[in-house]
PDB file of C-alpha atoms and ligand atoms in Angstrom:
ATOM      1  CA  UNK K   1      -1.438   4.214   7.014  1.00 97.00           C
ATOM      2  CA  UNK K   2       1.846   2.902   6.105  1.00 98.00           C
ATOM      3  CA  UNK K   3       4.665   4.174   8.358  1.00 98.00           C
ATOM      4  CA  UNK K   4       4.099   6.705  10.873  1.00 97.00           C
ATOM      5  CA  UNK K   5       7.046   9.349  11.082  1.00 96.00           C
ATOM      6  CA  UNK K   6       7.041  12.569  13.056  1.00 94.00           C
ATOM      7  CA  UNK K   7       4.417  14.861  12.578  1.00 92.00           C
ATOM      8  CA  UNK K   8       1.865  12.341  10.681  1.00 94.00           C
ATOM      9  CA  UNK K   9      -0.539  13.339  12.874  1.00 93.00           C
ATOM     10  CA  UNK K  10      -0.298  17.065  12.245  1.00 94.00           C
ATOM     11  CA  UNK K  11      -0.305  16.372   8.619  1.00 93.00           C
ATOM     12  CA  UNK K  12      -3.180  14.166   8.520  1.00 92.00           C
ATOM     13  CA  UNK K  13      -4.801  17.395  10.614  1.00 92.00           C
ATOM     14  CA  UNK K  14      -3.595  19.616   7.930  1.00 93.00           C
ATOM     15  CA  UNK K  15      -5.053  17.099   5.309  1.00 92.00           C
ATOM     16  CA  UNK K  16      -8.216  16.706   6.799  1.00 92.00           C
ATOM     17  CA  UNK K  17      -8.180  12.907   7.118  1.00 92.00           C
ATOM     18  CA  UNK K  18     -10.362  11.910   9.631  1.00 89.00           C
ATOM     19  CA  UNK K  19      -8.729   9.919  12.270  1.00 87.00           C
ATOM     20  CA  UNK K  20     -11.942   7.510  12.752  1.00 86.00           C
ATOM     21  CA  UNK K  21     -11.225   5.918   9.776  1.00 89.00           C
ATOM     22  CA  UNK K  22      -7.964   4.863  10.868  1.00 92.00           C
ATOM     23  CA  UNK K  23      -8.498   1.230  11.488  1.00 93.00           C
ATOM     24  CA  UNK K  24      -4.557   0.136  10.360  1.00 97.00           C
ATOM     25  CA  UNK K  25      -1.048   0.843  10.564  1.00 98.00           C
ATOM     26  CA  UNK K  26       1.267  -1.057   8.033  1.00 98.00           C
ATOM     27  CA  UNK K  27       5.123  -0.867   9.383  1.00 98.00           C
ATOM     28  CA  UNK K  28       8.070  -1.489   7.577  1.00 98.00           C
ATOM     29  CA  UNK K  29      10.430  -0.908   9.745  1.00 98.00           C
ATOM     30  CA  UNK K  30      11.415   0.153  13.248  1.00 98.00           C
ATOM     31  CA  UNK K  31      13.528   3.006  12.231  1.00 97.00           C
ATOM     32  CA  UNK K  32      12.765   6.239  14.424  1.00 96.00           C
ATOM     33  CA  UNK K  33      11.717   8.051  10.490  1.00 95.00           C
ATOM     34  CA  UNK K  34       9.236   5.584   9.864  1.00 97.00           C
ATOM     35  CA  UNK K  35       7.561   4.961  13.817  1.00 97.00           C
ATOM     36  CA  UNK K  36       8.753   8.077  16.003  1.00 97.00           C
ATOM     37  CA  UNK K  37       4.681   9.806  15.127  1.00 97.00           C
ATOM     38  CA  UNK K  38       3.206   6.379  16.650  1.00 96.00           C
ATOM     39  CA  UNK K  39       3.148   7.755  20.347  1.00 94.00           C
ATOM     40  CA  UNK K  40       1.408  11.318  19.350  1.00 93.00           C
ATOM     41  CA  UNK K  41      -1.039   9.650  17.214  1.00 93.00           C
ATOM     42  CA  UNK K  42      -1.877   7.138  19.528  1.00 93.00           C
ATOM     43  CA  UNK K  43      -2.960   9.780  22.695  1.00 90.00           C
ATOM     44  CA  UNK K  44      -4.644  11.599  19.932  1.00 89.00           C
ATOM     45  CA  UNK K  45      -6.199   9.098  18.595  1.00 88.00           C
ATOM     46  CA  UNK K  46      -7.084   8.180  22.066  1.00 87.00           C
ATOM     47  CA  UNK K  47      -8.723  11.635  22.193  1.00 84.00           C
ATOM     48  CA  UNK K  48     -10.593  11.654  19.478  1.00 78.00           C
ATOM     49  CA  UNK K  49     -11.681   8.198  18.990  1.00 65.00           C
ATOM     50  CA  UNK K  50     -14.935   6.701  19.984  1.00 69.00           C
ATOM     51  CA  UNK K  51     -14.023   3.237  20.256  1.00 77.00           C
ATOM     52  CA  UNK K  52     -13.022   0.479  17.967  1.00 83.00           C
ATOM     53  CA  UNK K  53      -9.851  -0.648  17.067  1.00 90.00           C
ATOM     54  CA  UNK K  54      -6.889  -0.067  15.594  1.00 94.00           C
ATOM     55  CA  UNK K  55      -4.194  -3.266  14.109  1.00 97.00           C
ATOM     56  CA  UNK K  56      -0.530  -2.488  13.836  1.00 98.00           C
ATOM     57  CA  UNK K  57       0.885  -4.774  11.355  1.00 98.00           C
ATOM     58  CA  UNK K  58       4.804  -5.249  12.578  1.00 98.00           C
ATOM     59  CA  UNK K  59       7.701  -7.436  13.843  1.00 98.00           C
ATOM     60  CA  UNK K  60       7.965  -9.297  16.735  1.00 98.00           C
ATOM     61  CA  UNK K  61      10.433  -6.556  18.197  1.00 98.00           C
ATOM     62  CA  UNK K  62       7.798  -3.570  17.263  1.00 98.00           C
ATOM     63  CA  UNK K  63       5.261  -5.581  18.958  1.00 98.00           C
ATOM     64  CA  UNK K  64       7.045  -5.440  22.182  1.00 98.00           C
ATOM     65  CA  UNK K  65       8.370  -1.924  22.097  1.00 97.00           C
ATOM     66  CA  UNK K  66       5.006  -0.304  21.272  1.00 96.00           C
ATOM     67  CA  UNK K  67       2.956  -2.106  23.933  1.00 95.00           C
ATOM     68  CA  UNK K  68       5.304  -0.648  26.419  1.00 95.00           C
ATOM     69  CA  UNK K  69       5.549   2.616  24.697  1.00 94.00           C
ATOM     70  CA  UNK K  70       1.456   2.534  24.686  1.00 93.00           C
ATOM     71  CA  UNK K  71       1.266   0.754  28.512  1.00 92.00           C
ATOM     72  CA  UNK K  72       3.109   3.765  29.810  1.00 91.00           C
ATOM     73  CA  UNK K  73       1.477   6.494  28.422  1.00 89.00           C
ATOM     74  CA  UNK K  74      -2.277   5.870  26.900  1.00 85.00           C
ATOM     75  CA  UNK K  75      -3.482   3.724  29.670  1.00 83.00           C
ATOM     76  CA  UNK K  76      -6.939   3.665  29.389  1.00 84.00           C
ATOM     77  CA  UNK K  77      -7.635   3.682  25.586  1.00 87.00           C
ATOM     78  CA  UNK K  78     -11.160   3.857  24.816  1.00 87.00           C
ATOM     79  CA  UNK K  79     -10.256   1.766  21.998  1.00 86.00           C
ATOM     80  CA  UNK K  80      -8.132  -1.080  21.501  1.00 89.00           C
ATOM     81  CA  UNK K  81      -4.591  -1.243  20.093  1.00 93.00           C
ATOM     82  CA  UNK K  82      -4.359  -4.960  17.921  1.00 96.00           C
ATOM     83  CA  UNK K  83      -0.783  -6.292  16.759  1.00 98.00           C
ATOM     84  CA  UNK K  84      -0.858  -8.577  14.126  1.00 98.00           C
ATOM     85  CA  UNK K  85       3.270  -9.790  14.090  1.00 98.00           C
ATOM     86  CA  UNK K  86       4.960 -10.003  10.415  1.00 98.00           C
ATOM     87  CA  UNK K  87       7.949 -11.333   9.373  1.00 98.00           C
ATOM     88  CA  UNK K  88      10.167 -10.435   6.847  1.00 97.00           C
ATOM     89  CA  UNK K  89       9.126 -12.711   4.542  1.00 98.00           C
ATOM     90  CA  UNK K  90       6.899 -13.283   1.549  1.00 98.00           C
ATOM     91  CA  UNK K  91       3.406 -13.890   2.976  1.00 98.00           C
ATOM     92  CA  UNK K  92      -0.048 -12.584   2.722  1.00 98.00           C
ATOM     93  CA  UNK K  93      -0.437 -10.939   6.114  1.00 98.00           C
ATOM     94  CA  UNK K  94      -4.175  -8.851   6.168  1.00 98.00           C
ATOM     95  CA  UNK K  95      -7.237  -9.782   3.740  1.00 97.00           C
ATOM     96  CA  UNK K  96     -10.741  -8.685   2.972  1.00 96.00           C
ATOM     97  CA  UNK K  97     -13.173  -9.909   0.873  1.00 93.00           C
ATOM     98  CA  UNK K  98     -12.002  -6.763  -1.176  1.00 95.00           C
ATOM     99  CA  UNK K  99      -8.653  -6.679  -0.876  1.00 97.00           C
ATOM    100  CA  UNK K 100      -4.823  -8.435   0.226  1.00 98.00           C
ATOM    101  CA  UNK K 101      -1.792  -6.948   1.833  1.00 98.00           C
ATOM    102  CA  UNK K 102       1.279  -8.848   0.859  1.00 98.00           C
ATOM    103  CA  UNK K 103       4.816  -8.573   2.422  1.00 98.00           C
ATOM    104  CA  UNK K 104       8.169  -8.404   0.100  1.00 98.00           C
ATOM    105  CA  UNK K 105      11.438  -8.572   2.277  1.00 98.00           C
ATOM    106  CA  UNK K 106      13.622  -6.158   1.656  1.00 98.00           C
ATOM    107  CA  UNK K 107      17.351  -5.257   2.224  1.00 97.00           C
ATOM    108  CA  UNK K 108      18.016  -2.546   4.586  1.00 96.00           C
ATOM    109  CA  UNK K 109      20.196  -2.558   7.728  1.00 95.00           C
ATOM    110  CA  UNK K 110      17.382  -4.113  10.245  1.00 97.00           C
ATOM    111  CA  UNK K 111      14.749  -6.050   9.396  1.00 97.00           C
ATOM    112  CA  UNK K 112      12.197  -4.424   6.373  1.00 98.00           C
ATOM    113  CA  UNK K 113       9.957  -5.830   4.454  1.00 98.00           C
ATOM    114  CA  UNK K 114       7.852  -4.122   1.581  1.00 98.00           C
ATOM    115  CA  UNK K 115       3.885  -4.256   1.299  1.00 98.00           C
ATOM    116  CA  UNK K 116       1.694  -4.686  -1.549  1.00 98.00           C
ATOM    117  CA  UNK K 117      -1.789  -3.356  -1.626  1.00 98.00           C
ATOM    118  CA  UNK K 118      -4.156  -5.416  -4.016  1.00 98.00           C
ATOM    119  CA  UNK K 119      -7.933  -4.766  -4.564  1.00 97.00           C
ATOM    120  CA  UNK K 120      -9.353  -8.269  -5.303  1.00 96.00           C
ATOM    121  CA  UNK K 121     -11.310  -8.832  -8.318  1.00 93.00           C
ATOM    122  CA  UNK K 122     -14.675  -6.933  -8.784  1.00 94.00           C
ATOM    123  CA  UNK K 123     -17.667  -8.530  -9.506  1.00 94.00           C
ATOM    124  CA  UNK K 124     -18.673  -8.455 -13.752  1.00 96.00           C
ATOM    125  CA  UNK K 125     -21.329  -5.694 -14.562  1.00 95.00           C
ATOM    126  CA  UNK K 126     -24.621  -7.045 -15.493  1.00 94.00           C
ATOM    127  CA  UNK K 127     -25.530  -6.048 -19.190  1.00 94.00           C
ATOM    128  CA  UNK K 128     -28.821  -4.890 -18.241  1.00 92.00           C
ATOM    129  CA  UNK K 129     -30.703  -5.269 -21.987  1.00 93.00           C
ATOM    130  CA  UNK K 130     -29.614  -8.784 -22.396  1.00 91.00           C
ATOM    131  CA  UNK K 131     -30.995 -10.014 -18.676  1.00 89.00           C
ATOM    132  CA  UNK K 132     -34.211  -7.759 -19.288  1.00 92.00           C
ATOM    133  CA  UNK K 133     -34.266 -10.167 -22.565  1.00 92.00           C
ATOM    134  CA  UNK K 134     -33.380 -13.403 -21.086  1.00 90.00           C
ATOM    135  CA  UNK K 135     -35.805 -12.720 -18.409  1.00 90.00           C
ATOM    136  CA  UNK K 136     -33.219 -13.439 -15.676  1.00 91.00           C
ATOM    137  CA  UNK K 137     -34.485 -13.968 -12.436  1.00 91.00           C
ATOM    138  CA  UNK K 138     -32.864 -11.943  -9.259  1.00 91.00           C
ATOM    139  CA  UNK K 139     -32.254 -15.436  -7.758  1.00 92.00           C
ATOM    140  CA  UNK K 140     -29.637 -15.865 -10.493  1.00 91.00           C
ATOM    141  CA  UNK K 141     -27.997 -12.322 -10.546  1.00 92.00           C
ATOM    142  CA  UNK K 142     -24.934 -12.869  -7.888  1.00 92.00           C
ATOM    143  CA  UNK K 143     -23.655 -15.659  -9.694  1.00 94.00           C
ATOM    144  CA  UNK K 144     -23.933 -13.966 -13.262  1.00 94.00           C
ATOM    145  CA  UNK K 145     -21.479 -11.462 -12.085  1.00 95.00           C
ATOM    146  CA  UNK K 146     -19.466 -13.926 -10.480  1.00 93.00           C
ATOM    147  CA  UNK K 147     -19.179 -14.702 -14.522  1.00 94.00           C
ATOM    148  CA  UNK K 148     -21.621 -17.908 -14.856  1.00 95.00           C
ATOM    149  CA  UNK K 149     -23.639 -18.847 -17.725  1.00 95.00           C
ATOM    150  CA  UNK K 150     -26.928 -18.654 -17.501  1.00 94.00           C
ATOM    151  CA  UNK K 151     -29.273 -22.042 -19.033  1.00 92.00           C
ATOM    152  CA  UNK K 152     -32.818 -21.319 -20.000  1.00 89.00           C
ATOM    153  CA  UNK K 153     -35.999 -23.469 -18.408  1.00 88.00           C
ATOM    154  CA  UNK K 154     -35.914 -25.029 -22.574  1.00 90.00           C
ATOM    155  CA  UNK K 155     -32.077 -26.224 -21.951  1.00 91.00           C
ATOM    156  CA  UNK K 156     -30.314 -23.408 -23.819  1.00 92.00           C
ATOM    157  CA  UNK K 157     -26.814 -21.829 -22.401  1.00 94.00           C
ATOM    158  CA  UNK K 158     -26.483 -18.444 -22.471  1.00 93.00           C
ATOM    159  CA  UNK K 159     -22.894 -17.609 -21.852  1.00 94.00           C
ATOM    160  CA  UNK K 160     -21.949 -14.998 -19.621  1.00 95.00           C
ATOM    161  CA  UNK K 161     -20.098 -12.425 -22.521  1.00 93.00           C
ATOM    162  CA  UNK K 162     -23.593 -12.240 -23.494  1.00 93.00           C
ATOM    163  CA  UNK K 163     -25.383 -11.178 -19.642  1.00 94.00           C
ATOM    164  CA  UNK K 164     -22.243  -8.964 -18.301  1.00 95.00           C
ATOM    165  CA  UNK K 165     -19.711  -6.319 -19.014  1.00 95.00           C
ATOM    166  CA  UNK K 166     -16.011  -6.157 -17.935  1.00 94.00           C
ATOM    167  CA  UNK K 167     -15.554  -5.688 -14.049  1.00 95.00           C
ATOM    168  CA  UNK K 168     -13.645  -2.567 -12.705  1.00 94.00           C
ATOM    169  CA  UNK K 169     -10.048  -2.942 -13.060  1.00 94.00           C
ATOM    170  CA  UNK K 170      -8.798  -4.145  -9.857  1.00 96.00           C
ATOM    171  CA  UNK K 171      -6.255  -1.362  -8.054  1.00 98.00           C
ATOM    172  CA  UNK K 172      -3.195  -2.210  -6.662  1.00 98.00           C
ATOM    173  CA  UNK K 173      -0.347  -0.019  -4.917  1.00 98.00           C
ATOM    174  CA  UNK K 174       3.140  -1.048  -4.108  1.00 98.00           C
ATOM    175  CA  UNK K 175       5.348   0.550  -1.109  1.00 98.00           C
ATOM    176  CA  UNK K 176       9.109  -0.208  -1.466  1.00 98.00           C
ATOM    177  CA  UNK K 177      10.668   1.745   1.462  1.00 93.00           C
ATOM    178  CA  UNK K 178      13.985   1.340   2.663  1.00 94.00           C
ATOM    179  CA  UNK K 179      16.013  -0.778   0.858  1.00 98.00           C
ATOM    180  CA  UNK K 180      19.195  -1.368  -1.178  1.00 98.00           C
ATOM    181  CA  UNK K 181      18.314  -1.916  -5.091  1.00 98.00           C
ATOM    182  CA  UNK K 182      17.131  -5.290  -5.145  1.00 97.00           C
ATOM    183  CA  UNK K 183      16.712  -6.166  -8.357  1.00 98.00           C
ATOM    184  CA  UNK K 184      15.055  -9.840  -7.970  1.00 97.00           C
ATOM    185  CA  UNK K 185      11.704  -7.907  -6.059  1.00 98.00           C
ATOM    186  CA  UNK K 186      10.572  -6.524  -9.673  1.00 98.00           C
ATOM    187  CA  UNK K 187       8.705  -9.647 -10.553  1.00 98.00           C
ATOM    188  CA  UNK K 188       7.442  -9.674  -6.686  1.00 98.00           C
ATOM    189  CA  UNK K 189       6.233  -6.745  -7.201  1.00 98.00           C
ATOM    190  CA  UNK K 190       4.140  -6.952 -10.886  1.00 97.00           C
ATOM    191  CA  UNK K 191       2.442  -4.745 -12.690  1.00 97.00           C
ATOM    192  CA  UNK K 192       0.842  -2.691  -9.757  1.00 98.00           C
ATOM    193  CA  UNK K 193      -0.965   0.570 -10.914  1.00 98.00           C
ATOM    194  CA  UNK K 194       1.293   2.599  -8.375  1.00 98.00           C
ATOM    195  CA  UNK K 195       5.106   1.818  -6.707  1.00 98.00           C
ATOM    196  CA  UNK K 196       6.332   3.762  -4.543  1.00 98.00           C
ATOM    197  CA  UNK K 197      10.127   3.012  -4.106  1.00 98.00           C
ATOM    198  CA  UNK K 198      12.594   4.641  -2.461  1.00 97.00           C
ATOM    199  CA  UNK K 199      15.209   6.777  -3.852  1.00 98.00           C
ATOM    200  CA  UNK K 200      17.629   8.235  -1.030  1.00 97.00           C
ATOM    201  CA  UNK K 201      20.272   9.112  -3.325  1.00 98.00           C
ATOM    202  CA  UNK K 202      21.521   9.970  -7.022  1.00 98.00           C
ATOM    203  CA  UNK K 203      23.452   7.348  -9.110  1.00 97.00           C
ATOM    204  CA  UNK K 204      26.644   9.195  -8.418  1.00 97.00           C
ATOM    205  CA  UNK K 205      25.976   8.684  -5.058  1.00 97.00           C
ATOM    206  CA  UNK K 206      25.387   4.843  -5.594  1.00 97.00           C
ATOM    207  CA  UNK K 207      27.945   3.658  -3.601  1.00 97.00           C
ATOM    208  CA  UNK K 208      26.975   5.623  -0.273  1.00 96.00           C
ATOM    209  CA  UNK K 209      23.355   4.033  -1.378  1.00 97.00           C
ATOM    210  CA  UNK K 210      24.737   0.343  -1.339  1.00 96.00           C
ATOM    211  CA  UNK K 211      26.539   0.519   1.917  1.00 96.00           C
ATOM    212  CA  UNK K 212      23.391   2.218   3.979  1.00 96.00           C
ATOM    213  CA  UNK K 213      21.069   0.188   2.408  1.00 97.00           C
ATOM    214  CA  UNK K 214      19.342   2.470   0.070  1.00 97.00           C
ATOM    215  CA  UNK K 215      18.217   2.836  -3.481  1.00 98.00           C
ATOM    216  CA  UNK K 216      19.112   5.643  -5.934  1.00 98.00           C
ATOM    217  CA  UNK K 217      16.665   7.791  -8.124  1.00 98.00           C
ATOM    218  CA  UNK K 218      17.965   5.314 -11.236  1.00 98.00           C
ATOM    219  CA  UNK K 219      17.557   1.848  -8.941  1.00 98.00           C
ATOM    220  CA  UNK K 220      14.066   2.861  -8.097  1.00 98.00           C
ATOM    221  CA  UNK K 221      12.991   3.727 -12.157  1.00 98.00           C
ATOM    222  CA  UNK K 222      14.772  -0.320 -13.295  1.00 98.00           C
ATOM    223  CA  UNK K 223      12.436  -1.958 -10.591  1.00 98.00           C
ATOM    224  CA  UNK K 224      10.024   0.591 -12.191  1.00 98.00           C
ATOM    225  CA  UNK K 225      10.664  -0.921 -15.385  1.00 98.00           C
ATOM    226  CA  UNK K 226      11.370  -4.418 -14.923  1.00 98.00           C
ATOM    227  CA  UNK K 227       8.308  -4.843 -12.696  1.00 98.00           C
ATOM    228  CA  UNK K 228       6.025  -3.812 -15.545  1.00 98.00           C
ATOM    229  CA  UNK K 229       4.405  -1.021 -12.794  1.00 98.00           C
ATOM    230  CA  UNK K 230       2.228   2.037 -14.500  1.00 98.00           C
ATOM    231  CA  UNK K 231       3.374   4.731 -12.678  1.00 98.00           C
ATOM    232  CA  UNK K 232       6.740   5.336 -10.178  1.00 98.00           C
ATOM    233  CA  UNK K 233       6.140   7.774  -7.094  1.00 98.00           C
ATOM    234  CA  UNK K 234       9.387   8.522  -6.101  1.00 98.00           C
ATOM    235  CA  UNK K 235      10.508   9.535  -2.168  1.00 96.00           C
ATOM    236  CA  UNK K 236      12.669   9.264   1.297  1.00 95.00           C
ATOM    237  CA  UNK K 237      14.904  11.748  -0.469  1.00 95.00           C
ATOM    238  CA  UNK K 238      18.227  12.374   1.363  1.00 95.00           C
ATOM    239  CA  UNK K 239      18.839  16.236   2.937  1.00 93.00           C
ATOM    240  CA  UNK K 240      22.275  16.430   1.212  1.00 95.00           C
ATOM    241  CA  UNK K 241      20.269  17.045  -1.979  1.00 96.00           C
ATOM    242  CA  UNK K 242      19.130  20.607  -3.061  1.00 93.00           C
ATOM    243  CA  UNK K 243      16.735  19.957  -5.333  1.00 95.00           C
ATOM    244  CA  UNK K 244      14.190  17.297  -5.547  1.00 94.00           C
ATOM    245  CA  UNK K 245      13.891  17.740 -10.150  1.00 96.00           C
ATOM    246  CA  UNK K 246      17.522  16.040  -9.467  1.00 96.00           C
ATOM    247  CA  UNK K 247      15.623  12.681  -8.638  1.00 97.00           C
ATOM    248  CA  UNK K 248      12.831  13.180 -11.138  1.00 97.00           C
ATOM    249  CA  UNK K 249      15.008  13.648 -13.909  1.00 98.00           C
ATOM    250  CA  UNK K 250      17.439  10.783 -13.062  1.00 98.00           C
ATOM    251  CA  UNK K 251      14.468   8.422 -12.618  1.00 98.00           C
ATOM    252  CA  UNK K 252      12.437   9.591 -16.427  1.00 98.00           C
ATOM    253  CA  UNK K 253      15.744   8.440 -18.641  1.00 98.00           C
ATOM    254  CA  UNK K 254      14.947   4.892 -17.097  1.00 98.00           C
ATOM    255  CA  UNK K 255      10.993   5.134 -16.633  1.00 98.00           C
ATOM    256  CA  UNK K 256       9.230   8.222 -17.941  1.00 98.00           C
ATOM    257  CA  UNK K 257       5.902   7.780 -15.723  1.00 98.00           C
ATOM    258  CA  UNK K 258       7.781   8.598 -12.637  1.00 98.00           C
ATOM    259  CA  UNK K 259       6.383  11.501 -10.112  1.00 98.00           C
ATOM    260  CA  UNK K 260       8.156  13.121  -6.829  1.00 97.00           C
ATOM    261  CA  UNK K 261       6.461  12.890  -3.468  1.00 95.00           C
ATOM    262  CA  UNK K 262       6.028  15.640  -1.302  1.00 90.00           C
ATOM    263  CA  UNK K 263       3.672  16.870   1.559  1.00 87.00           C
ATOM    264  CA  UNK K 264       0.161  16.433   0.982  1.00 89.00           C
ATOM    265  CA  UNK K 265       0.320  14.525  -2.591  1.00 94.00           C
ATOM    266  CA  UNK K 266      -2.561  12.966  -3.819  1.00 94.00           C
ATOM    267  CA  UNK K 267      -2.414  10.362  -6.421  1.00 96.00           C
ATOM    268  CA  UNK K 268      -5.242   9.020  -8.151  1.00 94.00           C
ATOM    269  CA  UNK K 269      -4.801   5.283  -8.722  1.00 91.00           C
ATOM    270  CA  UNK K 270      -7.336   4.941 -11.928  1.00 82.00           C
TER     271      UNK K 270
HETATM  272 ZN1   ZN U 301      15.331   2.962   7.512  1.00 67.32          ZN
END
């Protein structure tokens, strides 16, 4: 989960996401929008959950504010709440062997910082004629679609184009959220299959953006652009706006691919 505003936990109810498979919490900010559902989804979670535990990636400051927030009122957790502290800085701050969480600062009026998602890359798919044909043994299979050659008992190399197919692209998701337009993050953020950025307010509207530390519809489609990213979800739209197609259009003269969020969007990343 990145973020956790009011009423997450009703909408993850209403989505049907099961809350055992909650396992982390990715916070950019401590802005009551982004961390005012923490507390509710906590004693739930403390309901619910059958033990485990949970990692709230965060600042120093969100560290201590949350373990008193938690202290006081979901005392006996039957699972345990982890903080791992960030800064806002560019580091690597969670990894599996499938995938890395990167941090991009960003410019907002406390401390933010961006996070990219980024699946690691998969393992090659063994052509299945050619090892039949090679008579490959199973001993040798893990490091064939790690992409090595394989050399026959008489000395001969059979390179690995030959043994394997193309892995599955790797999948990676960007989430730009709240920040002024920044323009030098575009090549921090690459070609990721998904951005999310921010777009508070319209270009006409640009100034307001600057001086609160927010991006507009158009801001949002250039890092779009210049960051060489597939597809722009657009989102963190301001009330004073009456219509969301306002955004959407506004964003598409800069960076056709773009989408609107709204409750209960699901995007496929492939
Ligand atoms: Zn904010």
């Amino acid at each position: 989960m990145i973020d956790c505003g009011e009423g997450a936990q009703l909408e993850m109810q209403r989505q049907r996401l099961k809350f055992s498979r909650l396992n982390h919490i990715f916070l950019t900010h401590l802005h009551g929008d982004h961390v005012f559902g923490l507390p509710g989804l906590v004693s739930t979670l403390g309901l619910n959950h059958l033990g485990g535990e949970l990692t709230i990636h965060t600042f120093e400051d969100g560290k201590k504010i949350l373990t008193q927030i938690f202290n006081y009122f979901s005392r006996e957790l039957p699972f345990e709440i982890k903080f791992n502290v960030i800064k806002p800085e560019e580091a690597i701050i969670f990894e599996t062997s499938a995938i890395s969480v990167r941090t991009i600062p960003l410019s907002h009026r406390v401390q933010t910082v961006g996070f990219v998602f980024e699946e690691k890359e998969k393992l090659r798919h063994i052509n299945r004629e050619m090892v039949d044909y090679f008579k490959i043994p199973i001993s040798q299979m893990n490091n064939i679609k790690r992409g090595a050659d394989f050399i026959t008992e008489s000395g001969d190399i059979i390179s690995n184009n030959r043994l394997t197919l193309p892995p599955t692209p790797s999948l990676s998701y960007a989430h730009i959220s709240d920040t002024a337009y920044m323009p030098r993050i575009a090549p921090k953020i690459g070609a990721v299959d998904l951005l999310m950025h921010e777009s508070t307010y319209l270009e006409e509207h640009a100034s307001d953006a600057k001086d609160r530390g927010h991006s507009t519809a158009k801001q949002a489609a250039m890092i779009a652009r210049d960051s060489g990213a597939k597809q722009l979800l657009l989102g963190h739209y301001s009330s004073r706006y009456k219509d969301d197609n306002l955004f959407l259009e506004e964003a598409k003269t800069i960076f056709p691919n773009t989408i609107l969020n709204r409750e209960g969007l699901t995007v496929s990343l492939d």
